[in-house]
Coordinates of C-alpha atoms in Angstrom, one line a residue:
Chain A
K1 CA 74.6 93.3 81.3
R2 CA 71.3 95.1 80.3
H3 CA 71.6 97.2 83.5
L4 CA 75.2 98.1 82.6
A5 CA 74.1 99.0 79.0
A6 CA 71.5 101.3 80.4
L7 CA 74.2 102.9 82.6
V8 CA 76.4 103.3 79.6
A9 CA 73.7 105.1 77.6
K10 CA 73.0 107.4 80.5
N11 CA 76.6 108.2 81.3
R12 CA 77.4 109.1 77.7
R13 CA 75.3 112.2 78.2
R14 CA 77.3 113.3 81.3
R15 CA 80.4 113.9 79.2
D16 CA 80.7 117.0 77.2
L17 CA 83.4 119.1 75.8
S18 CA 85.2 121.0 78.6
E19 CA 86.3 124.6 78.3
A20 CA 89.5 123.5 76.6
G21 CA 87.5 121.4 74.1
Y22 CA 88.4 118.1 75.6
M23 CA 86.1 115.3 76.7
A24 CA 85.4 115.7 80.4
F25 CA 82.6 115.7 82.9
S26 CA 80.3 118.6 82.2
K27 CA 79.2 119.1 85.8
R28 CA 81.2 120.3 88.7
V29 CA 79.8 118.2 91.6
L30 CA 80.2 114.5 91.1
K31 CA 78.7 111.6 93.1
W32 CA 80.7 108.5 93.9
R33 CA 80.1 105.2 95.7
L34 CA 81.9 102.2 96.7
I35 CA 79.5 99.6 95.6
G36 CA 78.2 97.0 98.0
E37 CA 79.2 94.0 96.0
G38 CA 82.7 95.3 95.5
Y39 CA 84.2 95.6 98.9
S40 CA 87.8 94.6 99.5
S41 CA 88.4 91.6 101.7
Q42 CA 91.6 93.2 103.0
L43 CA 90.5 96.4 104.7
S44 CA 87.5 97.3 106.7
I45 CA 84.7 99.0 104.8
E46 CA 85.2 102.2 106.7
D47 CA 88.9 102.2 105.9
Q48 CA 88.1 101.7 102.2
R49 CA 85.5 104.5 102.2
Y50 CA 87.8 106.8 104.1
I51 CA 90.7 106.3 101.7
F52 CA 88.4 107.0 98.7
R53 CA 87.0 110.1 100.4
L54 CA 90.6 111.3 100.8
A55 CA 91.5 110.4 97.3
F56 CA 88.6 112.4 95.9
R57 CA 89.3 115.2 98.2
M58 CA 92.9 115.4 96.9
W59 CA 91.5 116.0 93.4
S60 CA 89.1 118.6 94.7
E61 CA 92.0 120.5 96.3
V62 CA 93.6 121.1 92.9
S63 CA 90.6 121.4 90.5
P64 CA 87.2 123.1 90.4
L65 CA 85.5 119.7 90.9
Q66 CA 83.8 118.6 94.1
F67 CA 83.0 115.1 95.0
V68 CA 80.4 113.8 97.4
E69 CA 79.9 110.2 98.5
D70 CA 76.4 109.1 97.6
T71 CA 75.1 105.9 99.2
R72 CA 71.4 106.4 98.6
S73 CA 70.7 107.4 95.0
P74 CA 69.9 104.8 92.4
L75 CA 73.2 103.4 91.0
E76 CA 72.6 104.9 87.6
D77 CA 72.6 108.3 89.1
V78 CA 76.0 107.9 90.7
D79 CA 78.8 109.3 88.5
I80 CA 81.7 107.3 89.7
R81 CA 81.4 103.7 91.0
L82 CA 84.3 101.9 92.7
G83 CA 84.7 98.3 93.5
F84 CA 87.1 95.5 94.2
G85 CA 87.1 92.2 92.4
T86 CA 89.3 89.3 91.3
G87 CA 89.7 87.6 87.9
R88 CA 86.3 88.0 86.2
H89 CA 84.7 90.7 88.2
L90 CA 81.7 93.1 88.5
G91 CA 80.5 92.4 85.0
C92 CA 83.7 93.8 83.6
N93 CA 85.2 92.4 80.4
Q94 CA 88.7 93.1 81.4
R95 CA 89.8 90.2 83.6
F96 CA 92.2 90.8 86.4
D97 CA 95.4 88.8 86.3
G98 CA 95.9 87.8 89.9
T99 CA 98.6 89.0 92.3
G100 CA 101.1 91.1 90.5
Q101 CA 101.1 93.3 87.4
E102 CA 97.8 94.9 86.8
F103 CA 96.4 96.3 90.1
A104 CA 93.4 98.3 88.8
H105 CA 91.7 99.9 85.8
A106 CA 89.3 102.7 85.2
W107 CA 86.8 103.6 82.6
F108 CA 85.8 107.0 81.2
L109 CA 82.2 106.2 82.1
G110 CA 83.1 106.4 85.8
D111 CA 83.8 102.8 87.0
I112 CA 87.0 102.0 88.8
H113 CA 87.9 98.4 89.6
F114 CA 90.6 97.3 91.9
D115 CA 92.2 93.9 91.8
D116 CA 91.6 92.4 95.2
D117 CA 94.3 89.8 94.6
E118 CA 96.8 92.7 95.2
H119 CA 97.8 93.4 98.7
F120 CA 96.3 96.9 99.2
T121 CA 97.1 98.8 102.3
G122 CA 96.1 101.9 104.0
P123 CA 98.0 105.2 104.0
N124 CA 101.3 105.3 105.8
T125 CA 101.6 101.5 105.9
G126 CA 105.0 100.3 104.9
S127 CA 104.4 97.2 102.8
G128 CA 101.9 96.4 100.1
I129 CA 100.3 98.7 97.5
S130 CA 98.9 102.0 98.7
L131 CA 95.2 102.0 98.0
L132 CA 95.2 105.8 98.3
K133 CA 97.8 106.2 95.6
V134 CA 96.1 103.8 93.3
A135 CA 92.7 105.4 93.8
V136 CA 94.1 108.9 93.1
H137 CA 95.6 107.5 89.9
E138 CA 92.5 105.8 88.7
I139 CA 90.3 108.8 89.5
G140 CA 92.6 110.7 87.3
H141 CA 91.7 108.4 84.4
V142 CA 88.0 108.8 85.2
L143 CA 88.4 112.6 85.0
G144 CA 90.0 112.3 81.6
L145 CA 93.8 112.2 82.3
P146 CA 95.9 109.7 80.4
H147 CA 99.1 108.1 81.6
I148 CA 102.0 110.5 82.0
Y149 CA 105.5 109.3 82.0
R150 CA 107.0 112.2 83.9
P151 CA 108.8 111.2 87.1
G152 CA 106.8 112.3 90.0
S153 CA 103.5 112.3 88.2
I154 CA 100.6 110.6 89.9
M155 CA 99.5 109.4 86.4
Q156 CA 102.6 107.3 85.8
P157 CA 101.4 103.8 84.7
S158 CA 103.7 101.8 87.0
Y159 CA 103.3 101.8 90.7
L160 CA 106.1 103.2 92.7
P161 CA 106.2 102.6 96.4
Q162 CA 104.7 105.6 98.2
D163 CA 106.9 108.3 99.6
S164 CA 106.1 109.3 103.2
G165 CA 103.3 111.5 101.8
F166 CA 102.7 111.8 98.0
E167 CA 100.9 114.8 96.7
M168 CA 99.9 116.2 93.3
D169 CA 102.8 118.2 91.8
W170 CA 102.7 121.3 89.8
M171 CA 102.4 119.6 86.4
D172 CA 99.6 117.2 87.5
R173 CA 97.7 120.2 88.7
R174 CA 98.1 122.0 85.4
A175 CA 97.0 118.8 83.6
I176 CA 93.7 118.5 85.4
Q177 CA 93.1 122.3 85.2
H178 CA 93.7 122.1 81.5
L179 CA 90.6 120.0 81.3
Y180 CA 88.5 121.7 83.9
G181 CA 89.9 125.1 84.3
G182 CA 91.4 126.8 87.4
C183 CA 89.8 127.4 90.7
K184 CA 88.0 130.7 90.9
G185 CA 85.8 132.4 93.5
R186 CA 85.5 135.5 95.7
F187 CA 87.3 135.9 99.0
S188 CA 86.1 137.3 102.3
T189 CA 89.6 138.6 103.1
V190 CA 93.3 137.9 102.5
F191 CA 96.1 138.8 104.8
D192 CA 99.6 138.0 105.9
W193 CA 99.7 137.0 109.5
I194 CA 102.8 138.1 111.4
R195 CA 104.2 135.9 114.1
K196 CA 107.2 136.1 116.2
E197 CA 109.4 133.1 116.8
K198 CA 112.5 132.5 118.9
T199 CA 115.4 130.7 117.3
P200 CA 117.3 128.1 119.2
Y201 CA 119.7 130.8 120.0
G202 CA 117.1 132.9 121.7
E203 CA 116.8 135.5 118.9
V204 CA 113.3 136.7 118.0
V205 CA 112.6 136.5 114.3
I206 CA 109.6 137.8 112.5
R207 CA 107.8 135.4 110.1
F208 CA 104.6 135.6 108.2
N209 CA 102.0 133.3 106.7
T210 CA 99.5 134.2 104.0
Y211 CA 95.9 133.3 104.5
F212 CA 93.0 133.4 102.1
M213 CA 89.5 133.2 103.7
R214 CA 86.3 132.5 101.9
D215 CA 83.1 132.2 103.9
S216 CA 83.6 129.6 106.6
W217 CA 86.9 128.2 105.5
Y218 CA 90.4 129.3 104.9
W219 CA 93.7 128.3 103.1
L220 CA 97.3 128.9 104.0
Y221 CA 99.1 129.9 100.9
E222 CA 102.7 128.8 100.5
N223 CA 104.2 131.6 98.4
R224 CA 107.5 129.9 97.8
N225 CA 105.6 126.8 96.4
N226 CA 103.0 128.7 94.5
R227 CA 100.2 126.6 96.0
T228 CA 98.1 126.2 99.1
R229 CA 99.1 124.0 101.9
F230 CA 98.4 120.3 101.4
G231 CA 95.1 119.4 102.9
D232 CA 93.5 122.8 102.9
P233 CA 90.9 124.3 103.1
V234 CA 90.2 124.1 106.8
A235 CA 87.1 125.2 108.7
L236 CA 87.5 128.7 110.1
Q237 CA 86.6 127.7 113.6
I238 CA 89.5 125.2 113.8
G239 CA 92.3 127.6 113.0
W240 CA 90.9 130.9 114.3
R241 CA 89.0 130.4 117.5
G242 CA 86.3 132.9 118.5
I243 CA 85.8 134.7 115.2
P244 CA 82.5 134.3 113.4
A245 CA 82.3 130.7 112.0
D246 CA 80.6 131.8 108.8
G247 CA 83.3 134.2 107.8
V248 CA 84.6 137.7 108.2
D249 CA 84.7 140.9 106.2
A250 CA 88.2 142.1 107.0
Y251 CA 91.5 141.5 108.8
V252 CA 93.6 144.4 110.0
H253 CA 97.0 144.3 111.7
V254 CA 97.9 147.6 113.2
W255 CA 101.7 147.3 113.6
S256 CA 103.8 150.3 114.6
R257 CA 106.3 151.2 117.3
K258 CA 103.6 151.7 119.8
R259 CA 101.0 149.2 118.7
D260 CA 100.6 145.7 117.7
A261 CA 97.0 144.6 117.4
V262 CA 95.2 142.2 115.1
Y263 CA 91.5 142.8 114.4
F264 CA 88.8 140.8 112.6
F265 CA 85.7 142.6 111.3
K266 CA 82.3 141.2 110.6
G267 CA 79.1 143.2 110.2
T268 CA 78.9 146.0 112.7
Q269 CA 81.4 144.4 115.1
F270 CA 85.0 143.6 115.4
W271 CA 87.2 141.3 117.5
R272 CA 90.8 141.6 118.6
Y273 CA 92.9 138.4 118.2
D274 CA 95.2 137.1 120.9
N275 CA 98.2 135.7 119.0
E276 CA 99.7 134.3 122.2
N277 CA 96.7 132.2 123.1
D278 CA 95.5 131.7 119.5
R279 CA 92.0 132.9 120.0
V280 CA 90.1 136.1 120.2
F281 CA 90.3 138.3 123.3
R282 CA 87.3 138.4 125.5
Q283 CA 88.9 141.4 127.2
D284 CA 92.2 142.8 126.0
P285 CA 94.9 144.3 128.2
E286 CA 93.4 147.7 127.7
G287 CA 90.2 146.5 129.2
H288 CA 88.1 146.5 126.1
R289 CA 85.6 143.7 125.8
Y290 CA 84.9 141.9 122.5
P291 CA 83.1 141.9 120.2
R292 CA 83.0 145.7 120.0
S293 CA 81.0 147.9 117.8
I294 CA 83.0 149.3 114.8
S295 CA 81.5 152.7 115.4
E296 CA 82.8 152.6 118.9
G297 CA 86.3 151.4 118.1
F298 CA 86.7 153.5 114.9
P299 CA 84.5 156.6 115.2
G300 CA 83.4 157.9 111.8
V301 CA 83.6 154.6 110.0
F302 CA 80.2 153.3 108.9
S303 CA 79.7 149.6 109.1
P304 CA 79.3 147.0 107.8
I305 CA 82.4 147.4 105.7
D306 CA 83.6 145.6 102.6
T307 CA 87.2 145.2 103.6
A308 CA 90.2 147.1 105.1
F309 CA 93.9 147.1 105.4
Y310 CA 96.5 148.9 107.6
D311 CA 99.0 151.1 105.7
R312 CA 102.3 151.3 107.7
R313 CA 103.5 154.2 105.6
D314 CA 101.0 156.6 107.0
A315 CA 99.7 154.6 110.0
R316 CA 96.2 154.6 108.7
I317 CA 93.6 151.9 108.4
Y318 CA 91.8 152.2 105.0
F319 CA 88.3 150.9 105.3
F320 CA 86.3 150.2 102.1
K321 CA 82.6 150.5 101.9
N322 CA 80.7 150.5 98.6
T323 CA 82.4 153.2 96.5
L324 CA 83.9 155.1 99.5
V325 CA 87.2 154.8 101.3
Y326 CA 87.6 155.8 105.0
A327 CA 91.1 156.5 106.1
F328 CA 91.3 156.1 109.8
D329 CA 94.3 157.7 111.6
V330 CA 95.2 155.2 114.3
E331 CA 97.3 157.7 116.3
A332 CA 94.6 160.4 116.3
N333 CA 91.8 157.8 116.7
S334 CA 89.7 159.6 114.1
L335 CA 89.1 159.8 110.4
A336 CA 91.8 161.5 108.4
R337 CA 91.0 164.9 107.1
G338 CA 89.0 164.8 103.8
F339 CA 87.7 161.3 104.3
P340 CA 85.6 159.5 103.3
R341 CA 86.5 159.9 99.6
S342 CA 85.6 158.1 96.5
I343 CA 87.6 155.0 95.8
R344 CA 88.4 156.3 92.3
D345 CA 90.0 159.3 93.9
V346 CA 92.1 157.5 96.5
F347 CA 93.0 154.6 94.1
P348 CA 92.8 156.0 90.5
A349 CA 92.8 153.7 87.5
V350 CA 96.1 153.6 85.6
E351 CA 94.3 152.4 82.6
S352 CA 91.0 154.2 82.0
G353 CA 88.0 152.0 82.7
D354 CA 90.0 149.2 84.4
H355 CA 88.9 149.7 88.0
P356 CA 86.9 147.7 90.5
D357 CA 84.6 150.7 91.1
G358 CA 83.9 149.8 94.7
N359 CA 82.4 146.9 96.7
V360 CA 85.9 145.5 97.0
D361 CA 86.1 142.0 98.5
A362 CA 89.6 142.1 100.0
A363 CA 92.4 144.6 100.4
Y364 CA 95.7 142.7 101.0
F365 CA 99.1 144.0 101.8
S366 CA 101.5 141.3 100.7
Y367 CA 105.0 141.1 102.3
T368 CA 106.0 138.7 99.6
H369 CA 105.4 141.3 96.9
N370 CA 105.7 144.4 99.1
T371 CA 102.6 145.8 97.6
V372 CA 98.8 146.2 98.2
F373 CA 96.3 144.3 96.1
L374 CA 92.6 145.0 95.8
L375 CA 90.5 141.9 95.1
K376 CA 87.0 141.8 93.7
G377 CA 85.3 138.7 92.3
T378 CA 87.9 136.6 90.4
R379 CA 90.1 139.7 89.7
F380 CA 92.7 141.7 91.4
W381 CA 94.3 145.1 90.9
R382 CA 97.8 145.8 92.1
V383 CA 98.3 149.2 93.8
V384 CA 101.2 151.3 92.4
G385 CA 104.0 151.3 94.9
S386 CA 107.4 153.0 95.1
R387 CA 109.0 150.3 92.9
E388 CA 106.5 150.9 90.1
R389 CA 106.9 154.6 90.3
R390 CA 110.7 154.3 90.1
R391 CA 110.3 152.6 86.8
R392 CA 107.5 154.8 85.6
P393 CA 107.5 158.1 87.4
S394 CA 104.3 159.2 85.6
L395 CA 102.3 156.7 87.5
Q396 CA 99.9 158.2 90.1
R397 CA 100.5 157.3 93.7
N398 CA 98.2 154.5 94.8
G399 CA 97.1 154.0 91.2
L400 CA 95.5 150.7 90.3
L401 CA 97.4 148.8 87.6
P402 CA 95.3 146.9 85.0
H403 CA 93.5 143.9 86.5
K404 CA 94.6 140.2 86.4
E405 CA 92.8 137.0 87.4
V406 CA 93.4 135.9 90.9
D407 CA 94.1 132.3 89.9
E408 CA 97.0 133.6 87.7
Q409 CA 98.8 134.9 90.7
W410 CA 97.7 132.6 93.5
F411 CA 97.2 129.1 92.4
D412 CA 95.0 126.2 93.4
I413 CA 92.8 127.9 96.0
C414 CA 90.1 125.3 95.5
N415 CA 86.9 124.5 97.3
V416 CA 86.1 121.1 98.5
H417 CA 82.6 119.7 99.1
P418 CA 81.3 120.6 102.5
T419 CA 81.0 116.9 103.4
A420 CA 84.7 116.6 102.7
L421 CA 85.8 119.3 105.1
R422 CA 86.1 116.7 107.8
L423 CA 87.0 113.2 106.5
Chain B
E1 CA 88.0 85.1 104.4
K2 CA 91.6 85.6 103.7
V3 CA 93.4 84.6 106.9
F4 CA 95.0 87.4 109.0
H5 CA 95.9 87.8 112.7
N6 CA 96.9 91.5 113.0
R7 CA 94.4 94.1 113.8
D8 CA 95.2 96.2 110.8
H9 CA 95.2 93.1 108.5
S10 CA 98.7 93.8 107.4
D11 CA 99.6 90.1 107.5
V12 CA 96.7 88.9 105.4
Q13 CA 97.7 85.7 103.6
N14 CA 96.6 85.0 100.1
F15 CA 96.8 81.2 100.0
N16 CA 94.5 80.7 97.1
S17 CA 95.1 83.9 95.2
R18 CA 96.1 83.7 91.6
Q19 CA 99.4 84.9 90.6
A20 CA 99.7 86.9 87.5
E21 CA 101.6 85.1 84.8
A22 CA 105.1 86.6 84.8
I23 CA 106.3 88.0 81.5
T24 CA 109.4 86.0 80.8
D25 CA 109.6 85.6 77.0
K26 CA 109.1 87.6 73.9
Y27 CA 105.7 86.1 73.3
A28 CA 104.4 87.4 76.6
A29 CA 106.2 90.7 76.0
E30 CA 104.4 91.0 72.7
L31 CA 101.0 90.5 74.4
F32 CA 102.0 93.1 77.0
L33 CA 102.9 95.6 74.3
S34 CA 99.8 94.9 72.4
R35 CA 97.6 95.1 75.5
Y36 CA 98.9 98.5 76.5
G37 CA 98.8 100.0 73.1
F38 CA 102.5 100.1 72.2
I39 CA 102.0 98.1 69.0
K40 CA 98.9 99.9 68.0
P41 CA 96.8 102.4 70.1
V42 CA 94.0 100.7 71.9
N43 CA 90.4 101.9 71.6
W44 CA 89.9 101.5 75.4
E45 CA 86.5 103.1 75.5
E46 CA 85.3 101.0 72.6
I47 CA 86.4 97.8 74.3
Q48 CA 84.4 98.5 77.4
L49 CA 81.3 99.4 75.4
E50 CA 81.3 96.6 72.9
D51 CA 81.2 93.7 75.2
L52 CA 78.0 94.6 77.0
E53 CA 76.1 92.3 74.7
P54 CA 76.0 88.9 76.4
S55 CA 76.6 87.1 73.2
S56 CA 79.8 88.9 72.4
H57 CA 81.3 88.7 75.8
S58 CA 84.9 87.5 75.6
D59 CA 88.3 87.6 77.2
L60 CA 90.4 90.4 75.9
L61 CA 93.6 88.4 76.6
D62 CA 92.2 85.6 74.5
D63 CA 91.6 88.1 71.7
F64 CA 95.2 89.2 71.8
E65 CA 96.4 85.7 71.8
G66 CA 94.1 85.1 68.9
I67 CA 95.8 87.9 67.1
I68 CA 99.2 86.3 67.5
Q69 CA 98.1 82.8 66.6
E70 CA 95.4 83.2 64.0
G71 CA 96.5 85.1 61.6
T72 CA 96.8 88.2 59.9
S73 CA 100.2 87.0 60.4
S74 CA 101.5 89.5 57.9
H75 CA 101.1 92.2 60.5
Y76 CA 103.8 91.2 62.9
S77 CA 105.9 88.4 64.3
R78 CA 108.2 88.3 67.3
D79 CA 111.2 89.5 65.3
S80 CA 109.4 92.1 63.3
R81 CA 110.2 95.7 63.2
V82 CA 106.8 96.5 64.7
F83 CA 107.6 94.5 67.8
V84 CA 111.1 96.0 68.1
S85 CA 109.7 99.5 67.6
A86 CA 107.0 98.9 70.2
L87 CA 109.6 97.5 72.6
E88 CA 111.8 100.6 72.1
E89 CA 108.9 102.9 72.7
F90 CA 108.1 101.1 75.9
Q91 CA 111.8 101.3 77.0
R92 CA 111.9 104.9 76.2
V93 CA 108.8 105.9 78.2
S94 CA 110.0 103.7 81.1
A95 CA 113.3 105.4 81.2
L96 CA 115.1 102.3 80.3
P97 CA 118.1 101.9 77.9
V98 CA 116.5 101.8 74.5
T99 CA 118.0 98.6 73.1
G100 CA 115.1 97.1 71.2
V101 CA 116.0 93.9 72.9
F102 CA 113.8 92.1 75.5
D103 CA 116.5 92.4 78.2
E104 CA 116.4 91.9 81.9
A105 CA 115.7 95.5 82.7
T106 CA 112.7 95.5 80.3
K107 CA 111.4 92.2 81.7
E108 CA 111.6 93.6 85.2
A109 CA 109.8 96.7 84.2
M110 CA 107.0 94.8 82.4
N111 CA 106.4 92.7 85.5
K112 CA 106.0 95.7 87.9
P113 CA 102.6 96.5 89.3
R114 CA 100.9 98.8 86.9
C115 CA 97.5 100.3 86.0
G116 CA 95.4 98.3 83.5
V117 CA 94.5 101.3 81.4
P118 CA 96.5 101.3 78.1
D119 CA 99.3 103.7 77.7
K120 CA 98.5 104.4 74.1
E121 CA 94.9 105.0 73.3
V122 CA 93.0 106.1 70.3
D123 CA 92.7 109.8 71.0
P124 CA 89.2 110.3 72.6
N125 CA 89.3 113.9 71.6
D126 CA 89.8 113.1 67.9
P127 CA 86.9 115.0 66.3
V128 CA 86.5 112.4 63.6
R129 CA 86.9 109.5 66.0
S130 CA 83.3 108.6 66.0
H131 CA 83.3 108.2 62.2
R132 CA 86.5 106.2 62.2
R133 CA 85.5 104.0 65.1
R134 CA 85.2 100.9 63.0
Q135 CA 88.0 101.6 60.6
S136 CA 90.7 103.0 62.9
V137 CA 90.7 100.2 65.5
N138 CA 93.5 97.7 65.5
I139 CA 93.5 94.1 64.5
S140 CA 92.3 93.0 67.9
V141 CA 88.9 94.5 67.3
D142 CA 88.6 93.2 63.8
V143 CA 89.4 89.7 65.0
H144 CA 87.1 90.2 67.9
E145 CA 84.3 91.1 65.6
S146 CA 84.9 88.1 63.4
R147 CA 85.0 85.8 66.4
A148 CA 81.8 87.4 67.6
V149 CA 80.2 86.9 64.2
R150 CA 81.3 83.3 64.2
R151 CA 79.9 82.8 67.7
R152 CA 76.5 84.2 66.7

């Protein structure tokens, strides 16, 4: 009891007012542990730890919090402690009631207790109570969420048998982000990847997927659902074989009547991607070996670059480097006349002073929005297109509309702790 | 160990496990409503903190039972408006027909597996909470304190 009292005193200081003025954890990386005296008798220890790793990761995927399992530090330095018990348990003054009714409880100070008289089961097991679902719920309490009665909320007080795969819905995500803010960060590149598919009737259809890349991992963004794919981010080397594992500077898809080539750029080199075999070319059909030097493949363009995109309207690749823009004519295989030019000339500010001013992180043509976006830091600028000019003819061609925050347009692109990348 | 035969422990048998007492009557229902804050918001954080003193360690359920039995009986009884109001609130948030009656549907809902954290808590973000901690808490803590004093 004295030990717990010391923990209480210490843990009180870990809570502070969040950005929204609510009580929440004040730090962004939290340590957790399944305590040794609190193992369940129903699942193997490894299964229990795996389920908790997954539960914490699910919260990481929708919030700016990261969680790391800590099995070494002194217990008082661990932020969230989990354990199983029955009846009187783990020094807790809230006795469990046996099989049925109460299955777990959690405390703001970071302890989560599970009633081991309940029949807890692993994910995707038909009967029993899903430990994963209960853990996600209780972690929600530890983070500061109350019970929510909305159907579909993970914070409903009563347990509902798990659907084939439960996930955090839109409102639950907003609830946790109300406490801790949205997920922000710079991106290495953003692109829509075109792929061709054959229907059962043999017709070829064109589809695209949106990808956000940051350093050594990436997310697939589901535009129709306004969120990332469940379970992302993924390590770059898993989904994009052969490109630098620590990240890229740019992605360009040259797509015209005569050409269809995907390139990744990093440093002074670039790679061509083989969509058919889902990896980079070592040697493409034209006989070029990769990686190639940017100066060799795109004469006149100085590397390393910040980012690039291909504009199908004029068949040019626009390379961005510092405050300059290099427009490369793909057909002529040379820089377009008059380039390089200042970014402010090529993409003038619609509102004076509201401009990225160079060193852009990503240039992204979105098929969803049919427009180009320039991203820098946590902000983005939308490039004036034909639709905007129809509404406001006074807008300059390729002007940059006033900036917005990336996380107000693309939601929940959240990091997880590196140890959680592979569970 | 609990006996099992399947590799994934899916058939684990709980011969000796306790069964939670089913909520079958209004008395138990009142305890339920009180425990989870429907009669009066629970100061959940206060409860976990107070009992770290060995001398004041007690069973919360006993405290709630003590409330019903001992005595500030003027606060509520089974047929009181407070109980009915709490029951209706529980029915409302549980998407049940709001009858104010401890009916079968309500009984079933109360007996479902659920989280032990109260549904209605004293707002932890109340800026004056720290000053009202001793005054705003419900009868359970008053009785708890008096019992703790008696114990000492």
